[in-house]
JSON list of C-alpha atoms in Angstrom, two decimals:
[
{"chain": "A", "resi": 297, "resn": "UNK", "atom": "CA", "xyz": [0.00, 0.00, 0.00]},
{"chain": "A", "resi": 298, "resn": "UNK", "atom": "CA", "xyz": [3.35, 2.29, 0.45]},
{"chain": "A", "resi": 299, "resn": "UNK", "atom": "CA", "xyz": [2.15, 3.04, 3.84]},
{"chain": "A", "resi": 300, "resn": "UNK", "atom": "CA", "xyz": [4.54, 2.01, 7.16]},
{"chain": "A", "resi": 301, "resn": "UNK", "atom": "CA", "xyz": [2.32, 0.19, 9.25]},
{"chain": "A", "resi": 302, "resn": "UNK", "atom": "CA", "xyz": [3.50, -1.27, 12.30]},
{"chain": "A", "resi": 303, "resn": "UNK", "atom": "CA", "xyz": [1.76, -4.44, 13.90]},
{"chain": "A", "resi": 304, "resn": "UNK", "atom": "CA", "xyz": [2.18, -4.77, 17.78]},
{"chain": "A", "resi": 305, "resn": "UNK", "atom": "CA", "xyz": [1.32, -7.55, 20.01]},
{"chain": "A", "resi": 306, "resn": "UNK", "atom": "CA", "xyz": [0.17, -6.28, 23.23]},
{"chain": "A", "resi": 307, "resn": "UNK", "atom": "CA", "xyz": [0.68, -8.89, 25.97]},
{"chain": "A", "resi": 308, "resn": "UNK", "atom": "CA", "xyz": [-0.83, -6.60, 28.86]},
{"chain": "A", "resi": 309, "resn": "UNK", "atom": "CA", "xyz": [-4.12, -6.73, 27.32]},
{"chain": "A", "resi": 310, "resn": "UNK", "atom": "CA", "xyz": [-4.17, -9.34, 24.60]},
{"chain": "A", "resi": 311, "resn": "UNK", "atom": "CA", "xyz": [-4.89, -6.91, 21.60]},
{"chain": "A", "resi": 312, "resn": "UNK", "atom": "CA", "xyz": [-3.50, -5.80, 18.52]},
{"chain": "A", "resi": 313, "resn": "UNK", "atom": "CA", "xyz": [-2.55, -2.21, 17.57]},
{"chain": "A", "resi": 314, "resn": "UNK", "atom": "CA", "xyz": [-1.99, -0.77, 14.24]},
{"chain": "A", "resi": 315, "resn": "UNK", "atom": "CA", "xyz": [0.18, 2.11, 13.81]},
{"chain": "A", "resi": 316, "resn": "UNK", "atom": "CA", "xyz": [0.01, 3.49, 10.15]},
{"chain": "A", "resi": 317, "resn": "UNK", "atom": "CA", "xyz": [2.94, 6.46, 9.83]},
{"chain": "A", "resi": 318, "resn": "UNK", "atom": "CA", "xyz": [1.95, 6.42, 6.31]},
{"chain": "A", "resi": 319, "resn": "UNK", "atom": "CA", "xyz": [5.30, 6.88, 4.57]},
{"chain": "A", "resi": 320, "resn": "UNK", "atom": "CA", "xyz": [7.75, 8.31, 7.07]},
{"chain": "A", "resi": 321, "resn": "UNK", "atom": "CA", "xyz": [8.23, 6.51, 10.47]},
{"chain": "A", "resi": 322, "resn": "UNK", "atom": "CA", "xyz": [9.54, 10.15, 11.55]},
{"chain": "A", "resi": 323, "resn": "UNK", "atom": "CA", "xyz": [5.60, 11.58, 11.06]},
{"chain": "A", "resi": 324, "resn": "UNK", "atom": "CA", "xyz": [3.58, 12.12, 14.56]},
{"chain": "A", "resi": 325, "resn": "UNK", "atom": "CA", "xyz": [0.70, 10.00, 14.66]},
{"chain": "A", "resi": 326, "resn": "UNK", "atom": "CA", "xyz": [-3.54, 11.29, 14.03]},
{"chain": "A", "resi": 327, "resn": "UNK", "atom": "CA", "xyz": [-5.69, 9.39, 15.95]},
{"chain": "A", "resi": 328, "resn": "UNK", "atom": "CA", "xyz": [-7.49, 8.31, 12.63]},
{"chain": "A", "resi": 329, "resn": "UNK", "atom": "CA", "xyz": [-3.74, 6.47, 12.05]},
{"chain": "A", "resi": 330, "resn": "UNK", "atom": "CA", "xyz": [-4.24, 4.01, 15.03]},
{"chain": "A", "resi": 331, "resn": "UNK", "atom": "CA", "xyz": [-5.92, 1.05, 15.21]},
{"chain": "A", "resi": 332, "resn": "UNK", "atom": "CA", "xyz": [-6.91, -0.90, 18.40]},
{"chain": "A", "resi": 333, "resn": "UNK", "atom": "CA", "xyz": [-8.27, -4.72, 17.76]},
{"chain": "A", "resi": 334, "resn": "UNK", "atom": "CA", "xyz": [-9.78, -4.61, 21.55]},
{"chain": "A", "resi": 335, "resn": "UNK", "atom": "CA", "xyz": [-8.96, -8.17, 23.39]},
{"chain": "A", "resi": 336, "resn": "UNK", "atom": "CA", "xyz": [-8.41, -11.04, 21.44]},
{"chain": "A", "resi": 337, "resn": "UNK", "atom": "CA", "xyz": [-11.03, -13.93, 22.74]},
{"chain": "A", "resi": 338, "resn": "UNK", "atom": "CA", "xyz": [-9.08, -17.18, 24.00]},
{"chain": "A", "resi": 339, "resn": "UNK", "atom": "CA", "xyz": [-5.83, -15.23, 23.99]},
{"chain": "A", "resi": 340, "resn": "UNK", "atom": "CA", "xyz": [-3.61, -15.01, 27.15]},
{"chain": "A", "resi": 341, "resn": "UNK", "atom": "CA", "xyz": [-0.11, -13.97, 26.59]},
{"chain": "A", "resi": 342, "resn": "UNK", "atom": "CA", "xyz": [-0.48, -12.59, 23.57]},
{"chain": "A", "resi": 343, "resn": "UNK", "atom": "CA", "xyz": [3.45, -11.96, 22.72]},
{"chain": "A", "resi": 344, "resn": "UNK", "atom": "CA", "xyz": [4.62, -11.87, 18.78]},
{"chain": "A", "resi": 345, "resn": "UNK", "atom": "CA", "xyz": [3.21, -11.31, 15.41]},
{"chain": "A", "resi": 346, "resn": "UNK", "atom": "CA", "xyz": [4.18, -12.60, 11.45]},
{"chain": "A", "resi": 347, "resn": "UNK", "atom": "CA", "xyz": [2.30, -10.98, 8.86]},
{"chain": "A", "resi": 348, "resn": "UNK", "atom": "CA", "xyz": [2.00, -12.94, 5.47]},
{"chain": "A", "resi": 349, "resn": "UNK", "atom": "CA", "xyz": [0.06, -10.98, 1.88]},
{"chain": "A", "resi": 350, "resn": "UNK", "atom": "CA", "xyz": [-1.61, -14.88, 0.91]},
{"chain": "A", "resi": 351, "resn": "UNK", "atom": "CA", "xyz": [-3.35, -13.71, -2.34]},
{"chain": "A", "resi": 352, "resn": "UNK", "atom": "CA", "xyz": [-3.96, -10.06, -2.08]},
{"chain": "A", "resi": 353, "resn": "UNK", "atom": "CA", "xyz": [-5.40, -10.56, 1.49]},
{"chain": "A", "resi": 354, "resn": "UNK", "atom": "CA", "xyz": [-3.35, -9.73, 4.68]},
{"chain": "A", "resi": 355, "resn": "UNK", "atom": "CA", "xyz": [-2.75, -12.43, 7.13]},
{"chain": "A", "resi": 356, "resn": "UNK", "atom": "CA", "xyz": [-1.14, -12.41, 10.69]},
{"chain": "A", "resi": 357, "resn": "UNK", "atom": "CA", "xyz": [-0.76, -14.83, 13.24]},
{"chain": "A", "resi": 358, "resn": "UNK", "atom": "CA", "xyz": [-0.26, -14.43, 16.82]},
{"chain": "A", "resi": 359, "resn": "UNK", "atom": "CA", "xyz": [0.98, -16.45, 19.74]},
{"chain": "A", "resi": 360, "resn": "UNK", "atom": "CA", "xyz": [-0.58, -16.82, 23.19]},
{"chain": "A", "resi": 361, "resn": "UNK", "atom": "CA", "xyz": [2.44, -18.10, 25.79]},
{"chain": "A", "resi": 362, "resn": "UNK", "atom": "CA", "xyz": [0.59, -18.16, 28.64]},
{"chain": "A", "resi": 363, "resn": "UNK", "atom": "CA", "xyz": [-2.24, -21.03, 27.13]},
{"chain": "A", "resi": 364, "resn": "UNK", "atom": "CA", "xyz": [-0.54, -22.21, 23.64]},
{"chain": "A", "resi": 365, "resn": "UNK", "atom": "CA", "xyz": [-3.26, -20.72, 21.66]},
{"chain": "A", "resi": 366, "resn": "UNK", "atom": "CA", "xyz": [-2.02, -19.33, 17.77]},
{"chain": "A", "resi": 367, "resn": "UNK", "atom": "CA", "xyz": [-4.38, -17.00, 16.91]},
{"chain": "A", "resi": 368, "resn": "UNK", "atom": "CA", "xyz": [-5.23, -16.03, 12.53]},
{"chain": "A", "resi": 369, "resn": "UNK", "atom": "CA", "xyz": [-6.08, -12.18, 11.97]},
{"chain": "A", "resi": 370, "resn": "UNK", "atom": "CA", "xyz": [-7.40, -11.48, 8.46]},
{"chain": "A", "resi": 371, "resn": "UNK", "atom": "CA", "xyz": [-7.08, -8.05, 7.53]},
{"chain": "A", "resi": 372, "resn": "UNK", "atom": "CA", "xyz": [-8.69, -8.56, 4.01]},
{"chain": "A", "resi": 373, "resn": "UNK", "atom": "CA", "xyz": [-6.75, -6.55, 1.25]},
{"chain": "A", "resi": 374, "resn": "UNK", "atom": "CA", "xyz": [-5.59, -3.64, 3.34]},
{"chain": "A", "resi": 375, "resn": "UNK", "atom": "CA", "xyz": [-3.08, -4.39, 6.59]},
{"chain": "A", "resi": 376, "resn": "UNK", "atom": "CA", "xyz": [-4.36, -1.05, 7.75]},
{"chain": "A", "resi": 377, "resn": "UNK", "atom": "CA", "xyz": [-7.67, -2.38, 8.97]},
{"chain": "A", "resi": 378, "resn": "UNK", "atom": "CA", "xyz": [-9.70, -4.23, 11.96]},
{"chain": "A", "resi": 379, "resn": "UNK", "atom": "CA", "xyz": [-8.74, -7.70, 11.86]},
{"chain": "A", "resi": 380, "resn": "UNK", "atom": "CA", "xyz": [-10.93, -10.60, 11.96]},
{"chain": "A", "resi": 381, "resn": "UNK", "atom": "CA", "xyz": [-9.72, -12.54, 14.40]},
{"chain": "A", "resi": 382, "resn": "UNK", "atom": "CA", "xyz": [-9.77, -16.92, 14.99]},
{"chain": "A", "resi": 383, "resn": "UNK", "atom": "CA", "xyz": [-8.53, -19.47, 17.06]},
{"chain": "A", "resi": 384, "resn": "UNK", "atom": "CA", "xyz": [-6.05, -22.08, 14.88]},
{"chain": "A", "resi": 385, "resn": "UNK", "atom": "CA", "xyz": [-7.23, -24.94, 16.49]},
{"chain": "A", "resi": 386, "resn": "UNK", "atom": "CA", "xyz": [-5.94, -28.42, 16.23]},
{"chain": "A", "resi": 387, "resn": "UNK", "atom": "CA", "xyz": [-2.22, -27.91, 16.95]},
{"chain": "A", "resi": 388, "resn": "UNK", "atom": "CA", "xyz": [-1.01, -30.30, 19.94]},
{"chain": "A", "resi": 389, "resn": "UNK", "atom": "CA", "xyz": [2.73, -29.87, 19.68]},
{"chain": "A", "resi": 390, "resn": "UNK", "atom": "CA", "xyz": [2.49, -26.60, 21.54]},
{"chain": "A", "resi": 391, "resn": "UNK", "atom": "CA", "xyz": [1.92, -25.79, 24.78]},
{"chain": "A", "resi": 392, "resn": "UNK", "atom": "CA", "xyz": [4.27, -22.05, 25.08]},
{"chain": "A", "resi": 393, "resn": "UNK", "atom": "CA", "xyz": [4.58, -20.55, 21.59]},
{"chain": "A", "resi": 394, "resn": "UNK", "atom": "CA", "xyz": [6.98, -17.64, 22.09]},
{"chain": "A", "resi": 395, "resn": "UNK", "atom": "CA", "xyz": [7.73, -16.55, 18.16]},
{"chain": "A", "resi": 396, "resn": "UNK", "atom": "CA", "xyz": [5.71, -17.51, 15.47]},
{"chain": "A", "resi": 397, "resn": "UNK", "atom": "CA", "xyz": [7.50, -16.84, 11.66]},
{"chain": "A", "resi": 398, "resn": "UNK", "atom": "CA", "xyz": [6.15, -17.41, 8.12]},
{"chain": "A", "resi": 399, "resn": "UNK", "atom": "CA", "xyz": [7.57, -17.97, 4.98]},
{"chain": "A", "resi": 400, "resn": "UNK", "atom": "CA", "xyz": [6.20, -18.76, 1.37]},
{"chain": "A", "resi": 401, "resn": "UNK", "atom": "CA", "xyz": [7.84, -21.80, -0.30]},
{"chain": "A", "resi": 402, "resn": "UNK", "atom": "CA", "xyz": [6.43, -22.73, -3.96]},
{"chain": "A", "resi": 403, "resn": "UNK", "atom": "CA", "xyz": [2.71, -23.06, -3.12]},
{"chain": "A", "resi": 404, "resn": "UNK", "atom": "CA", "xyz": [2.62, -23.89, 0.25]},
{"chain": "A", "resi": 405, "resn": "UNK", "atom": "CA", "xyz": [2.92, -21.41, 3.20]},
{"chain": "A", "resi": 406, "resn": "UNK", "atom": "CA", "xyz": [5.12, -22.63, 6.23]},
{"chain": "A", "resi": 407, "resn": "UNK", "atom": "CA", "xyz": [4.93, -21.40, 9.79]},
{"chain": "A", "resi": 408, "resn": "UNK", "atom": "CA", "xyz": [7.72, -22.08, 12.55]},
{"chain": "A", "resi": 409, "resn": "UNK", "atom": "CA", "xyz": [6.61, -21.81, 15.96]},
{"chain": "A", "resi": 410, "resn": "UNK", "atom": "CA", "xyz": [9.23, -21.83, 18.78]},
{"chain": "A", "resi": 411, "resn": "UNK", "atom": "CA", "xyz": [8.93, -22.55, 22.56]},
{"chain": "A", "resi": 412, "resn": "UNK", "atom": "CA", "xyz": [11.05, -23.34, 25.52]},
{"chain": "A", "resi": 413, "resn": "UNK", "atom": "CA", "xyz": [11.34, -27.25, 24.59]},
{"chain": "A", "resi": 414, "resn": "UNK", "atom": "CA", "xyz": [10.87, -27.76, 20.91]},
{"chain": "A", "resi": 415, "resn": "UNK", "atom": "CA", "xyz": [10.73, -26.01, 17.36]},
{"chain": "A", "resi": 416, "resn": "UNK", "atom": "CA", "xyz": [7.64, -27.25, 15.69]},
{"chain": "A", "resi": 417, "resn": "UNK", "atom": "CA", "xyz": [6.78, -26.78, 11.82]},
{"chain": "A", "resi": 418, "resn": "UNK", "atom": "CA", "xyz": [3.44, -25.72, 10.15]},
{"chain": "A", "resi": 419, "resn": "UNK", "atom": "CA", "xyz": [2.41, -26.96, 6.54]},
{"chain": "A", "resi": 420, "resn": "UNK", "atom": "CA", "xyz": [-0.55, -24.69, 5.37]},
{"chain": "A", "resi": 421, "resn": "UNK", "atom": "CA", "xyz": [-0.65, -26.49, 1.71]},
{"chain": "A", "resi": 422, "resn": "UNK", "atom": "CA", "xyz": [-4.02, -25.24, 1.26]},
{"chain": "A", "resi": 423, "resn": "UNK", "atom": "CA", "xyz": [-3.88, -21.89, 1.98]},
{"chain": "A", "resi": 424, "resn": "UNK", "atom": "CA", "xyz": [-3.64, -19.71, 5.02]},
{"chain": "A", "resi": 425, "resn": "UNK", "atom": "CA", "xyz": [-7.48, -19.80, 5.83]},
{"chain": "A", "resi": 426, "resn": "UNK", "atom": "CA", "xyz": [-6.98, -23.80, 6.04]},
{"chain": "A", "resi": 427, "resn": "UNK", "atom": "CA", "xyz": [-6.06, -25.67, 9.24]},
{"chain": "A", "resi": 428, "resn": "UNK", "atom": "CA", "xyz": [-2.04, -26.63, 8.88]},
{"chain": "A", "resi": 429, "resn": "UNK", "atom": "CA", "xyz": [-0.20, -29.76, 9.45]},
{"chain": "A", "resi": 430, "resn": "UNK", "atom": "CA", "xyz": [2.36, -29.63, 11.93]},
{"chain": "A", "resi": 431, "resn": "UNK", "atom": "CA", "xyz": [5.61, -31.58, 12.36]},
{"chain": "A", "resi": 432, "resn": "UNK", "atom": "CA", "xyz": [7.78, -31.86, 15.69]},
{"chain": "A", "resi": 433, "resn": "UNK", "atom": "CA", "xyz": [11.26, -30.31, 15.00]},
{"chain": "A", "resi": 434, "resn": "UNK", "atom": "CA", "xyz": [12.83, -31.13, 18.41]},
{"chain": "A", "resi": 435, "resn": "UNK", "atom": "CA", "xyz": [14.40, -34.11, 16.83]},
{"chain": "A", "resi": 436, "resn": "UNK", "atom": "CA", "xyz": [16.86, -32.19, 15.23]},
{"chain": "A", "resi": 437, "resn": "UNK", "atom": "CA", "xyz": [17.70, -30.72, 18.11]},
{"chain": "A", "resi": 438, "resn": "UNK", "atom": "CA", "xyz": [16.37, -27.51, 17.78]},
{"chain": "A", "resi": 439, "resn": "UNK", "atom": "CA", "xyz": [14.86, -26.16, 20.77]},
{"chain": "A", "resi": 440, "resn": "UNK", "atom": "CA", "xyz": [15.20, -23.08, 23.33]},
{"chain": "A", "resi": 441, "resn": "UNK", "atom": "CA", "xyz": [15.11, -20.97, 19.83]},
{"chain": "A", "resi": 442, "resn": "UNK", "atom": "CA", "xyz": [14.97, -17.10, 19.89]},
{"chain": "A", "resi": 443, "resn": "UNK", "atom": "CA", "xyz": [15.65, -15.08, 16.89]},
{"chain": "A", "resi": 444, "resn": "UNK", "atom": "CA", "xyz": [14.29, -17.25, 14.39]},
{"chain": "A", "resi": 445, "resn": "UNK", "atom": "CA", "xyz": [14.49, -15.34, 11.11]},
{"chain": "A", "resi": 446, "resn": "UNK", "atom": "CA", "xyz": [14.00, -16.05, 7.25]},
{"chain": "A", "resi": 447, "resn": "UNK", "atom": "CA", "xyz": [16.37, -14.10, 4.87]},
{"chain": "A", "resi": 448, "resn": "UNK", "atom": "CA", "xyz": [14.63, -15.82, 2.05]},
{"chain": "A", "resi": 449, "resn": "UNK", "atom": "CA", "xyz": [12.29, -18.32, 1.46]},
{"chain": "A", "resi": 450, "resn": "UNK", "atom": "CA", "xyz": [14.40, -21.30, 1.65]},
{"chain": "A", "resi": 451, "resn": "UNK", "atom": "CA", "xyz": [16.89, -20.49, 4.22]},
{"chain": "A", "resi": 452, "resn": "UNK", "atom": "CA", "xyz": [16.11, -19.83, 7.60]},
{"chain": "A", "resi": 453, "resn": "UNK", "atom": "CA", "xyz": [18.26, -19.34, 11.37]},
{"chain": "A", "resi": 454, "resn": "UNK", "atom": "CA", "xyz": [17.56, -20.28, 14.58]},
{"chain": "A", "resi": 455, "resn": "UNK", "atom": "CA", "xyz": [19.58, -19.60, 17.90]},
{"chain": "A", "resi": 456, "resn": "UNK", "atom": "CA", "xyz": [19.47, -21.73, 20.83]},
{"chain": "A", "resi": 457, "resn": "UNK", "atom": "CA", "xyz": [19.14, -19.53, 23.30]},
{"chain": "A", "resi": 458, "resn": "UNK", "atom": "CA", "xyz": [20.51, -22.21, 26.43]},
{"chain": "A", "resi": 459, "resn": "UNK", "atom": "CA", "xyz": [23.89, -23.45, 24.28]},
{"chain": "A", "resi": 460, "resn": "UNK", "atom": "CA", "xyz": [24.12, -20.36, 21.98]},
{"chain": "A", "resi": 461, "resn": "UNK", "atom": "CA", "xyz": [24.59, -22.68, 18.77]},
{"chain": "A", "resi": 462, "resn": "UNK", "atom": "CA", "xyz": [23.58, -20.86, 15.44]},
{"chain": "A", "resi": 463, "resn": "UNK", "atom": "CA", "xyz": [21.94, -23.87, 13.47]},
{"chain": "A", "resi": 464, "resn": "UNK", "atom": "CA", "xyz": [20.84, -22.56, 9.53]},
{"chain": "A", "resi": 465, "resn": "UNK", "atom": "CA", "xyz": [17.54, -24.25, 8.34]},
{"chain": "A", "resi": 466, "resn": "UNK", "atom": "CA", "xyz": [17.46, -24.86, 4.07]},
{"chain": "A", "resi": 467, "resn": "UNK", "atom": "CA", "xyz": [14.77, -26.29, 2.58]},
{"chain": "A", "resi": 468, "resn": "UNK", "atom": "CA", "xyz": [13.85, -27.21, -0.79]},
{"chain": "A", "resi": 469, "resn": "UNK", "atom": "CA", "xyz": [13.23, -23.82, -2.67]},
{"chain": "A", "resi": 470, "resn": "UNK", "atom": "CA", "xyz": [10.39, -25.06, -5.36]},
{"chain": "A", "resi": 471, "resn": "UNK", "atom": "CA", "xyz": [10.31, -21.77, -7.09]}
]
């Protein structure tokens, strides 16, 4: 949209606020350029974001640490906008999400949700409005992760936070 809109996850209250500095992070902010989603139902914790654009339609997800809930906000074709919010249910691997990240590989959207004791992998091959798969990642040895980032959309990094090893994540780039 060319606007800078920042997405913030607002643990104290479990809501979502939209700040839209439309294209200068330096510009004071108009009350008409804030958005507040009000508490999120079934959220407790409420502690990170990742946005993902699925189709012309805005997408974030949210993670609850205090009852493992991930949460699915669709802001429809503008991010700058009242989410709809819904509970992801179905995922048992989880129990403290602290991060949640996206990425877009060939035609299937994959989420990586870390925690205190594991690293555990969403497949959304149907789209984002579909319930994922999910696959335990602990068995590589990832877990304690902070920092988990994706440069691109085939190579990811995770840090484990308890024996500070850097481990890099590829996966098959089908594009």
């Amino acid at each position: 949209e060319g606007d800078l809109i920042v997405v913030i996850a607002n643990e104290g209250d479990n809501s979502i606020t939209l700040l839209n500095y439309r294209n200068s992070i330096l510009n004071t902010l108009a009350p008409e350029d804030i958005i507040n989603s009000g508490a999120i139902p079934n959220a407790s914790g409420l502690i990170d974001m990742s946005l993902a654009l699925d189709c012309d339609n805005w997408f974030g997800f949210s993670t609850s640490f205090a009852n493992g809930n991930v949460h699915r906000f669709d802001f429809g074709s503008s991010l700058f906008s009242s989410p709809t919010p819904s509970l992801v249910s179905g995922i048992s691997l989880i129990s403290s999400p602290s991060q949640i990240e996206f990425v877009h590989d060939g035609d299937t959207w994959k989420g990586f949700l870390s925690q205190p004791n594991n690293l555990v992998k969403l497949n959304f091959t149907n789209g984002l409005t579909n319930m994922p798969t999910e696959t335990d990642l602990a068995t590589l040895g990832l877990i304690n992760i902070t920092g988990l980032k994706f440069p691109t959309d085939s190579t990811g990094f995770a840090l484990d936070y308890l024996s500070e090893v850097l481990s890099r994540l590829d996966f098959d780039n089908d594009c």
